[in-house]
């Protein structure tokens, strides 16, 4: 993790049009997917980094495609 979590949250929030509620919902859904066995789309170890933090990194780095009420993998 090269950037601190505050910078990642700021980038992820910007990707969600500064809507904290939307960001929290997307992070929760993606964290649940990761907990259920989905592979991270960023180079972070699921055993060492919290699922919510991985989700934030994925959002900040545009690794997820956010659709209406649905989270899908990008690329």
PDB file of C-alpha atoms in Angstrom:
ATOM      1  CA  UNK A   1       0.000   0.000   0.000  1.00  0.00           C
ATOM      2  CA  UNK A   2       1.785   3.053  -1.261  1.00  0.00           C
ATOM      3  CA  UNK A   3      -0.829   5.631  -0.367  1.00  0.00           C
ATOM      4  CA  UNK A   4      -2.408   6.026   3.034  1.00  0.00           C
ATOM      5  CA  UNK A   5      -6.031   5.059   3.503  1.00  0.00           C
ATOM      6  CA  UNK A   6      -7.223   8.681   3.819  1.00  0.00           C
ATOM      7  CA  UNK A   7      -5.967   9.416   0.288  1.00  0.00           C
ATOM      8  CA  UNK A   8      -7.623   6.262  -1.033  1.00  0.00           C
ATOM      9  CA  UNK A   9     -10.933   7.141   0.630  1.00  0.00           C
ATOM     10  CA  UNK A  10     -10.775  10.633  -0.883  1.00  0.00           C
ATOM     11  CA  UNK A  11     -10.195   9.202  -4.371  1.00  0.00           C
ATOM     12  CA  UNK A  12     -12.929   6.594  -3.954  1.00  0.00           C
ATOM     13  CA  UNK A  13     -15.353   9.228  -2.673  1.00  0.00           C
ATOM     14  CA  UNK A  14     -14.582  11.405  -5.686  1.00  0.00           C
ATOM     15  CA  UNK A  15     -15.388   8.432  -7.976  1.00  0.00           C
ATOM     16  CA  UNK A  16     -18.790   8.216  -6.252  1.00  0.00           C
ATOM     17  CA  UNK A  17     -19.539  11.913  -6.896  1.00  0.00           C
ATOM     18  CA  UNK A  18     -18.772  12.689  -3.238  1.00  0.00           C
ATOM     19  CA  UNK A  19     -21.803  10.668  -2.127  1.00  0.00           C
ATOM     20  CA  UNK A  20     -20.749   9.007   1.141  1.00  0.00           C
ATOM     21  CA  UNK A  21     -23.878   6.861   1.290  1.00  0.00           C
ATOM     22  CA  UNK A  22     -23.311   5.477  -2.206  1.00  0.00           C
ATOM     23  CA  UNK A  23     -19.651   4.800  -1.382  1.00  0.00           C
ATOM     24  CA  UNK A  24     -20.547   2.946   1.808  1.00  0.00           C
ATOM     25  CA  UNK A  25     -23.095   0.768  -0.002  1.00  0.00           C
ATOM     26  CA  UNK A  26     -20.673  -0.115  -2.803  1.00  0.00           C
ATOM     27  CA  UNK A  27     -17.848  -0.844  -0.353  1.00  0.00           C
ATOM     28  CA  UNK A  28     -20.141  -3.077   1.721  1.00  0.00           C
ATOM     29  CA  UNK A  29     -21.323  -5.028  -1.339  1.00  0.00           C
ATOM     30  CA  UNK A  30     -17.820  -5.494  -2.703  1.00  0.00           C
ATOM     31  CA  UNK A  31     -16.424  -6.445   0.723  1.00  0.00           C
ATOM     32  CA  UNK A  32     -19.129  -9.106   0.962  1.00  0.00           C
ATOM     33  CA  UNK A  33     -18.134 -10.445  -2.463  1.00  0.00           C
ATOM     34  CA  UNK A  34     -14.498 -10.599  -1.355  1.00  0.00           C
ATOM     35  CA  UNK A  35     -15.477 -12.374   1.866  1.00  0.00           C
ATOM     36  CA  UNK A  36     -17.382 -14.922  -0.222  1.00  0.00           C
ATOM     37  CA  UNK A  37     -14.316 -15.768  -2.288  1.00  0.00           C
ATOM     38  CA  UNK A  38     -14.053 -13.143  -5.043  1.00  0.00           C
ATOM     39  CA  UNK A  39     -10.513 -12.287  -6.095  1.00  0.00           C
ATOM     40  CA  UNK A  40      -9.254  -8.755  -5.483  1.00  0.00           C
ATOM     41  CA  UNK A  41      -8.750  -6.641  -8.615  1.00  0.00           C
ATOM     42  CA  UNK A  42      -5.780  -4.907  -6.993  1.00  0.00           C
ATOM     43  CA  UNK A  43      -2.497  -6.355  -5.834  1.00  0.00           C
ATOM     44  CA  UNK A  44      -3.349  -6.704  -2.130  1.00  0.00           C
ATOM     45  CA  UNK A  45      -3.367  -9.806   0.060  1.00  0.00           C
ATOM     46  CA  UNK A  46      -6.877 -10.642   1.337  1.00  0.00           C
ATOM     47  CA  UNK A  47      -5.271 -12.255   4.382  1.00  0.00           C
ATOM     48  CA  UNK A  48      -3.468  -9.067   5.412  1.00  0.00           C
ATOM     49  CA  UNK A  49      -5.784  -6.245   4.296  1.00  0.00           C
ATOM     50  CA  UNK A  50      -9.415  -5.749   5.335  1.00  0.00           C
ATOM     51  CA  UNK A  51     -12.023  -6.438   2.673  1.00  0.00           C
ATOM     52  CA  UNK A  52     -13.436  -2.930   2.981  1.00  0.00           C
ATOM     53  CA  UNK A  53      -9.987  -1.438   2.398  1.00  0.00           C
ATOM     54  CA  UNK A  54      -9.491  -3.627  -0.682  1.00  0.00           C
ATOM     55  CA  UNK A  55     -12.859  -2.456  -1.986  1.00  0.00           C
ATOM     56  CA  UNK A  56     -11.836   1.173  -1.468  1.00  0.00           C
ATOM     57  CA  UNK A  57      -8.601   0.601  -3.400  1.00  0.00           C
ATOM     58  CA  UNK A  58     -10.549  -1.065  -6.225  1.00  0.00           C
ATOM     59  CA  UNK A  59     -12.978   1.856  -6.445  1.00  0.00           C
ATOM     60  CA  UNK A  60     -10.217   4.477  -6.272  1.00  0.00           C
ATOM     61  CA  UNK A  61      -8.303   2.727  -9.055  1.00  0.00           C
ATOM     62  CA  UNK A  62     -11.369   2.275 -11.307  1.00  0.00           C
ATOM     63  CA  UNK A  63     -11.179  -1.511 -11.099  1.00  0.00           C
ATOM     64  CA  UNK A  64     -14.930  -1.889 -10.600  1.00  0.00           C
ATOM     65  CA  UNK A  65     -17.808  -0.881 -12.800  1.00  0.00           C
ATOM     66  CA  UNK A  66     -20.575   0.554 -10.633  1.00  0.00           C
ATOM     67  CA  UNK A  67     -24.062   0.048 -12.031  1.00  0.00           C
ATOM     68  CA  UNK A  68     -27.444   0.950 -10.550  1.00  0.00           C
ATOM     69  CA  UNK A  69     -27.671  -1.215  -7.388  1.00  0.00           C
ATOM     70  CA  UNK A  70     -25.030  -3.606  -8.719  1.00  0.00           C
ATOM     71  CA  UNK A  71     -21.251  -3.936  -8.557  1.00  0.00           C
ATOM     72  CA  UNK A  72     -19.482  -5.610 -11.457  1.00  0.00           C
ATOM     73  CA  UNK A  73     -15.834  -6.238 -12.232  1.00  0.00           C
ATOM     74  CA  UNK A  74     -14.287  -3.852 -14.721  1.00  0.00           C
ATOM     75  CA  UNK A  75     -12.016  -5.235 -17.458  1.00  0.00           C
TER      76      UNK A  75
END
